[in-house]
Amino acid sequence: MRGIYSTESTTEKRRKIAHVDRISNLPDPILILILSLLSTKESVQTSLLAKRFQNLWASVPVLGFDFDDFLPDDHSEYLDEDEENLFEYEENFTKFVDGIFEHREPSNLDSFKLKWKEDESDPTPATAWLETVAKLKPKFFFVHIFTENFNFEVPDSVFVCESLEELELELGFEAISPRSVNLPCLKKVTLDSIEIVDEVMQKLSGLPALEEMVLSYCQLNICDISSGTLKRLVLDGYHNDKTPPDISISTPSLLYLEVRSWTIGRIKFKKLESLVKACIQYHEFDDEDPLFLTGLSNVTYLELMLSEWGQLQMKDVLKEETTKFPTFNNLKTLKIGEWCMTDEFDVLACFLFHASNLEKLTLLHRQSPAGQYKMEISLGLGDNVDIMEINGKKNDKIVNELVKRVDTHLKTRPKTNIISSE
Amino acid sequence: MADNGGKKITLKSSDGEEFEVPEVVAMESQTIRHVIEDVCAKNSIPLLNVNSKILSKVIEYCKKHVAAAEAAASKASTEEGTAAAASVTKPSDEDLKTWDAEFVKVDKGTLFNLILAANYLHIPGLLDLTCQAAADMIKGKSAKEIRKFFNLKNCISPEEEEEIRRENQWAFEEEKRTRAFDAYA
């Protein structure tokens, strides 16, 4: 009997509910959690919202600074006016960051992120910031400083910050040369556009807890990457003036390997016995080592893409060296580009012959020039599978040829299902 | 997900409604897990701080995430699953992320009640998801817009605001220099 005797009408009640201040009811730790998901600049500005928020920002254990936020929306480095004002923007930025360090609660820090990308800018103030942060024992440290006209040196204290679990550095091709490296908790390191020499690489890859390493467009003056603990390794392009040096990879615990935009033959795969998945995308091919695949023969999942030039080279070599082709006993999933599809499909056949446990094969087929379309052909193979599904155009010459060819390599004759897809 | 054969438990909302769920789903809440494990297993657990509307949403979240975890675990025993486990982004994660994004498309009142419930029931994934949704509502808004959006009470007076701005010039100076004109609240 509640409704009839309520003192407010339903619409009044609804209006009241709609205008309730719910956010202020949240307890401090939750508000601080929400603020930690904003940039520090946004989080400080909540101090103006209401009394409740005045000092919450100071307890947030996350700091995130981006110089871009201190440039006007339509800033352009090519505008004269903006060049003059740059000094002012820099001043605002440095004053802000200094102010934060001064006024925040002196507790430790979970995560620190700094992005400063502006060619004409002088990032020297950042050195002091990084040193301050290293003392606050953060777990996550992301620093992207790209200022073409000024050099930036990462202070040594970053490399002996014992609390660090994840480190990400992006510079403007400067070198890192720490006097010593002591990062016992470091699990993941990402280095982007940085010059790395052997001595430093050895110190990093020898870290006791390291599980993941990502090297993006670095200038690599190293001869090997050896680590007993590394589980994931990503090599995404290199920045060396000429071809990269020969690098051998000895990572017996590695589960996942990704190599993109590289030259074949410049990487020797040694000791990859735990490797489960490999994604390789090469530019060109180096005649000296035709069968780089041997080091990868343990994998369960393989993805292999070549550039057009690399394709041509590879076809020729594999035709000659088919007897040396490694056996992929564990391979269940294979994804390859059309480079393997020579006129008689003999390269593809070579793969199928040497991977008797293969269950899924995907071929990425791109037909150039004008109508750049991608046709994905997916096959389900294996002794237990008696259906072969191909996603492709029904009357495509290549698809038909492929079906014929693949047939001869299977023990049982599968039922063929061609699924047309555009 | 197998509904039959698993042990079930009853959760009772603050407004008296009862929800029967598999125990494994209820245990997504660490609070409930402790009750089940430490206290003698009751058949019905009263949750005095969560009403039926919010509890049903919470249960929906827990069911979905338990199912996703079970699917991932069974896939891991296959070869592709092991390979997927080796790489960081698992394909099933994408679907779950999409589902999560839809899940938090609710009105503010519900969102904040979900935050409180996730906190009370100790469901870390749900707490992160809902707090991120709240943070996304704050991003990009001016102080005036935020106040309006959340119906903030106990706002500071213009004089007090002026004083804070003056005392902490380093934090706010930049606002006056942007080219875009942001009307003063």
Coordinates of N, CA and C in Angstrom, one line a residue, chain A residues 18-27 30 33-35 37-38 41-42 44-54 57 69-75 79 81-82 85 88-89 92 95-96 99-100 103 212 232 255-256 276-277 300-301 330 332-333 360, chain B residues 79-80 82-89 107-110 112-113 115-116 119 127-128 130-136 138-144 146-147 150-157 160-161 164-165 167-168 170-175 177-180:
Chain A
A18 N 17.3 11.8 -10.2 CA 18.2 12.2 -11.3 C 19.2 13.2 -10.9
H19 N 18.9 14.0 -9.9 CA 19.8 15.1 -9.5 C 20.6 14.7 -8.2
V20 N 20.7 13.5 -7.9 CA 21.5 13.1 -6.7 C 23.0 13.2 -7.0
D21 N 23.7 13.8 -6.1 CA 25.2 13.8 -6.2 C 25.7 12.4 -5.8
R22 N 26.0 11.6 -6.7 CA 26.4 10.2 -6.3 C 27.9 10.1 -6.1
I23 N 28.6 10.9 -6.9 CA 30.0 10.7 -6.9 C 30.6 11.1 -5.6
S24 N 30.1 12.0 -4.9 CA 30.6 12.4 -3.6 C 30.4 11.4 -2.5
N25 N 29.5 10.5 -2.8 CA 29.2 9.4 -1.8 C 30.3 8.3 -1.8
L26 N 31.1 8.3 -2.9 CA 32.1 7.2 -3.0 C 33.2 7.5 -2.0
P27 N 33.6 6.4 -1.3 CA 34.7 6.6 -0.3 C 36.0 7.0 -1.0
I30 N 38.2 4.9 -3.5 CA 37.6 4.7 -4.8 C 37.8 5.9 -5.6
L33 N 41.1 6.0 -6.9 CA 41.3 5.0 -8.0 C 40.8 5.6 -9.3
I34 N 39.7 6.3 -9.2 CA 39.2 6.9 -10.4 C 40.1 8.0 -10.9
L35 N 40.6 8.8 -10.0 CA 41.6 9.9 -10.4 C 42.8 9.4 -11.0
L37 N 43.1 7.1 -13.0 CA 42.9 6.8 -14.4 C 42.9 8.0 -15.3
L38 N 43.1 9.2 -14.7 CA 43.1 10.4 -15.5 C 44.6 10.9 -15.6
K41 N 47.3 16.2 -14.9 CA 46.8 17.5 -15.2 C 45.3 17.5 -14.9
E42 N 44.6 16.5 -15.4 CA 43.1 16.5 -15.2 C 42.8 16.2 -13.8
V44 N 44.6 17.0 -11.1 CA 44.8 18.2 -10.2 C 43.6 19.2 -10.4
Q45 N 43.1 19.3 -11.6 CA 42.0 20.2 -11.8 C 40.7 19.8 -11.1
T46 N 40.6 18.6 -10.6 CA 39.4 18.2 -9.9 C 39.4 18.9 -8.5
S47 N 40.5 19.5 -8.1 CA 40.5 20.2 -6.8 C 39.6 21.4 -6.8
L48 N 39.2 21.8 -8.0 CA 38.3 23.0 -8.1 C 36.9 22.6 -8.0
L49 N 36.6 21.3 -8.1 CA 35.2 20.9 -8.3 C 34.4 21.1 -7.1
A50 N 34.9 20.6 -5.9 CA 34.1 20.7 -4.7 C 35.0 20.4 -3.5
K51 N 34.6 20.8 -2.4 CA 35.5 20.6 -1.2 C 36.0 19.2 -1.1
R52 N 35.1 18.3 -1.4 CA 35.5 16.8 -1.3 C 36.7 16.5 -2.0
F53 N 36.9 17.2 -3.1 CA 38.0 16.9 -4.1 C 39.3 17.7 -3.8
Q54 N 39.3 18.6 -2.9 CA 40.4 19.5 -2.8 C 41.7 18.9 -2.8
W57 N 43.6 14.6 -5.2 CA 44.6 14.3 -6.2 C 46.0 14.1 -5.6
D69 N 49.8 18.2 -23.7 CA 48.7 18.8 -23.0 C 48.9 20.3 -22.7
F70 N 50.2 20.7 -22.9 CA 50.5 22.1 -22.5 C 50.7 23.0 -23.8
L71 N 50.3 22.3 -24.9 CA 50.4 23.1 -26.2 C 48.9 23.3 -26.6
P72 N 48.6 24.5 -27.2 CA 47.3 24.7 -27.6 C 46.9 23.7 -28.7
D73 N 45.6 23.5 -28.8 CA 45.1 22.4 -29.7 C 45.6 22.6 -31.1
D74 N 45.7 23.8 -31.6 CA 46.1 24.0 -33.0 C 47.6 24.4 -33.1
H75 N 48.3 23.9 -32.1 CA 49.8 24.2 -32.2 C 50.4 23.5 -33.3
L79 N 54.5 27.2 -37.2 CA 54.0 28.6 -37.1 C 55.1 29.4 -36.3
E81 N 54.7 32.1 -34.8 CA 54.1 32.6 -33.5 C 54.3 31.5 -32.4
D82 N 54.1 30.2 -32.9 CA 54.2 29.1 -31.9 C 55.6 28.9 -31.5
N85 N 56.3 31.2 -28.7 CA 55.6 30.8 -27.5 C 56.0 29.5 -26.9
E88 N 57.3 29.6 -23.5 CA 56.3 29.8 -22.5 C 55.6 28.5 -22.1
Y89 N 55.3 27.7 -23.2 CA 54.7 26.4 -22.9 C 55.6 25.5 -22.1
N92 N 55.5 26.6 -18.5 CA 54.3 26.1 -17.9 C 54.4 24.6 -17.5
K95 N 56.9 24.1 -14.7 CA 56.4 24.6 -13.4 C 55.4 23.6 -12.9
F96 N 54.5 23.1 -13.8 CA 53.5 22.2 -13.4 C 54.1 20.9 -12.8
G99 N 55.6 21.6 -9.5 CA 54.6 21.8 -8.5 C 54.0 20.6 -8.0
I100 N 53.8 19.6 -8.9 CA 53.2 18.3 -8.5 C 54.1 17.6 -7.5
H103 N 53.9 19.4 -4.1 CA 52.7 19.5 -3.3 C 52.0 18.1 -3.1
E212 N 60.0 -10.5 -20.6 CA 59.5 -9.9 -21.9 C 60.4 -8.8 -22.4
R232 N 59.1 -13.9 -23.9 CA 58.6 -13.2 -25.1 C 59.6 -12.2 -25.6
L255 N 58.9 -18.5 -25.3 CA 57.7 -19.1 -25.8 C 57.2 -18.5 -27.1
Y256 N 57.4 -17.2 -27.2 CA 56.9 -16.4 -28.3 C 57.9 -15.5 -28.9
V276 N 56.9 -21.8 -28.8 CA 55.6 -22.2 -29.2 C 55.1 -21.5 -30.4
K277 N 55.3 -20.2 -30.4 CA 54.7 -19.4 -31.5 C 55.7 -18.4 -32.0
T300 N 54.7 -24.6 -32.6 CA 53.3 -25.1 -32.7 C 52.5 -24.2 -33.7
Y301 N 52.9 -22.9 -33.7 CA 52.2 -21.9 -34.5 C 53.3 -21.1 -35.2
N330 N 55.8 -30.4 -34.5 CA 54.7 -29.9 -33.6 C 53.8 -28.9 -34.3
K332 N 51.0 -27.1 -35.7 CA 49.6 -27.3 -35.9 C 48.9 -26.2 -36.7
T333 N 49.5 -25.0 -36.6 CA 48.9 -23.8 -37.3 C 49.9 -23.1 -38.1
K360 N 45.8 -26.6 -39.3 CA 45.1 -25.4 -39.9 C 46.2 -24.6 -40.7
Chain B
E79 N 46.3 -27.2 -28.9 CA 47.6 -26.6 -29.3 C 47.4 -25.1 -29.6
E80 N 46.4 -24.7 -30.2 CA 46.2 -23.3 -30.6 C 46.1 -22.5 -29.3
T82 N 47.6 -23.1 -26.5 CA 48.9 -22.9 -25.9 C 49.6 -21.8 -26.6
A83 N 49.4 -21.8 -27.9 CA 50.1 -20.7 -28.7 C 49.5 -19.4 -28.3
A84 N 48.2 -19.4 -28.2 CA 47.5 -18.2 -27.8 C 47.9 -17.7 -26.4
A85 N 48.2 -18.7 -25.5 CA 48.6 -18.3 -24.2 C 50.0 -17.7 -24.2
A86 N 50.8 -18.1 -25.2 CA 52.1 -17.6 -25.3 C 52.1 -16.1 -25.7
S87 N 51.2 -15.7 -26.5 CA 51.1 -14.3 -26.9 C 50.2 -13.6 -25.9
V88 N 50.3 -12.3 -25.9 CA 49.6 -11.5 -24.9 C 48.1 -11.3 -25.1
T89 N 47.8 -10.9 -26.4 CA 46.4 -10.7 -26.6 C 45.8 -12.0 -27.1
D107 N 23.1 4.1 -16.8 CA 23.0 5.5 -16.3 C 23.9 5.6 -15.1
K108 N 24.2 6.9 -14.8 CA 25.2 7.2 -13.7 C 24.9 6.6 -12.4
G109 N 23.6 6.6 -12.1 CA 23.2 6.1 -10.8 C 23.6 4.6 -10.7
T110 N 23.2 3.8 -11.7 CA 23.6 2.4 -11.7 C 25.1 2.2 -11.7
F112 N 27.4 4.1 -10.5 CA 28.0 4.3 -9.1 C 27.6 3.3 -8.1
N113 N 26.4 2.8 -8.3 CA 26.0 1.7 -7.4 C 26.8 0.4 -7.7
I115 N 29.9 0.5 -8.8 CA 31.2 0.7 -8.2 C 31.2 0.3 -6.7
L116 N 30.2 0.8 -6.0 CA 30.1 0.5 -4.6 C 29.9 -1.0 -4.3
N119 N 33.2 -2.8 -4.9 CA 34.1 -2.5 -3.8 C 33.7 -3.4 -2.6
L127 N 35.5 -3.7 -10.4 CA 35.8 -2.4 -9.9 C 36.6 -1.6 -10.9
D128 N 37.6 -2.3 -11.5 CA 38.4 -1.6 -12.5 C 37.6 -1.1 -13.7
T130 N 34.3 -0.5 -13.9 CA 33.4 0.6 -13.6 C 34.1 1.9 -13.3
C131 N 35.2 1.8 -12.6 CA 36.0 3.1 -12.3 C 36.5 3.7 -13.6
Q132 N 36.9 2.8 -14.5 CA 37.4 3.4 -15.8 C 36.3 4.1 -16.5
A133 N 35.1 3.5 -16.5 CA 33.9 4.1 -17.1 C 33.7 5.5 -16.5
A134 N 33.8 5.6 -15.1 CA 33.6 6.9 -14.5 C 34.7 7.9 -14.9
A135 N 35.9 7.4 -15.0 CA 37.0 8.3 -15.4 C 36.8 8.8 -16.8
D136 N 36.3 7.9 -17.6 CA 36.0 8.3 -19.0 C 35.0 9.4 -19.1
I138 N 34.8 11.8 -16.9 CA 35.4 13.0 -16.5 C 36.4 13.6 -17.5
K139 N 37.0 12.7 -18.3 CA 38.0 13.2 -19.2 C 37.5 14.2 -20.2
G140 N 38.3 15.2 -20.4 CA 37.9 16.2 -21.5 C 36.9 17.2 -21.1
K141 N 36.4 17.1 -19.9 CA 35.3 18.0 -19.5 C 36.0 19.1 -18.6
S142 N 35.4 20.3 -18.7 CA 35.9 21.4 -17.9 C 35.3 21.3 -16.5
A143 N 35.8 22.0 -15.5 CA 35.3 21.9 -14.1 C 33.8 22.2 -14.1
K144 N 33.3 23.1 -14.9 CA 31.9 23.5 -14.9 C 31.1 22.3 -15.4
I146 N 31.9 19.2 -15.5 CA 32.0 18.0 -14.6 C 31.0 18.2 -13.4
R147 N 30.9 19.4 -12.9 CA 30.0 19.7 -11.8 C 28.6 19.4 -12.3
F150 N 27.8 15.6 -12.9 CA 27.6 14.7 -11.7 C 26.8 15.3 -10.6
N151 N 26.2 16.4 -10.9 CA 25.3 17.1 -9.9 C 26.1 17.3 -8.6
L152 N 27.3 17.8 -8.7 CA 28.1 17.9 -7.4 C 27.5 18.9 -6.4
K153 N 27.5 18.5 -5.2 CA 27.0 19.4 -4.1 C 28.3 19.9 -3.4
N154 N 28.1 20.8 -2.4 CA 29.2 21.3 -1.7 C 30.3 21.9 -2.6
C155 N 29.8 22.6 -3.6 CA 30.8 23.2 -4.5 C 31.4 24.4 -3.8
I156 N 32.6 24.7 -4.2 CA 33.2 25.9 -3.6 C 32.7 27.2 -4.2
S157 N 32.8 28.2 -3.4 CA 32.3 29.5 -3.9 C 33.3 30.0 -4.9
E160 N 36.4 31.2 -3.2 CA 37.3 30.2 -2.7 C 38.0 29.6 -3.9
E161 N 37.3 29.5 -5.1 CA 38.0 28.9 -6.3 C 39.1 29.9 -6.7
I164 N 42.1 29.3 -4.5 CA 42.8 28.1 -4.8 C 43.7 28.3 -6.1
R165 N 43.1 28.9 -7.1 CA 43.8 29.2 -8.3 C 45.0 30.0 -8.1
E167 N 46.7 30.5 -5.2 CA 47.7 29.8 -4.4 C 48.5 28.8 -5.2
N168 N 47.8 28.1 -6.1 CA 48.4 27.1 -6.9 C 48.5 27.5 -8.4
W170 N 50.8 27.4 -10.4 CA 51.5 26.4 -11.3 C 50.6 25.3 -11.8
A171 N 49.5 25.1 -11.1 CA 48.6 24.0 -11.5 C 47.6 24.5 -12.5
F172 N 47.2 25.8 -12.4 CA 46.1 26.3 -13.3 C 46.5 27.3 -14.3
E173 N 47.6 27.8 -14.2 CA 48.0 29.0 -15.1 C 47.7 28.7 -16.5
E174 N 48.0 27.5 -16.9 CA 47.8 27.1 -18.3 C 46.4 27.3 -18.9
E175 N 45.4 27.2 -18.0 CA 44.0 27.3 -18.5 C 43.8 28.7 -19.1
R177 N 45.7 30.4 -20.7 CA 46.5 30.7 -21.9 C 46.0 29.9 -23.1
T178 N 45.1 29.0 -22.9 CA 44.6 28.3 -24.1 C 43.8 29.2 -25.1
R179 N 43.9 28.9 -26.3 CA 43.3 29.8 -27.3 C 41.8 29.6 -27.2
A180 N 41.4 28.3 -27.0 CA 40.0 28.0 -26.9 C 39.4 28.7 -25.7

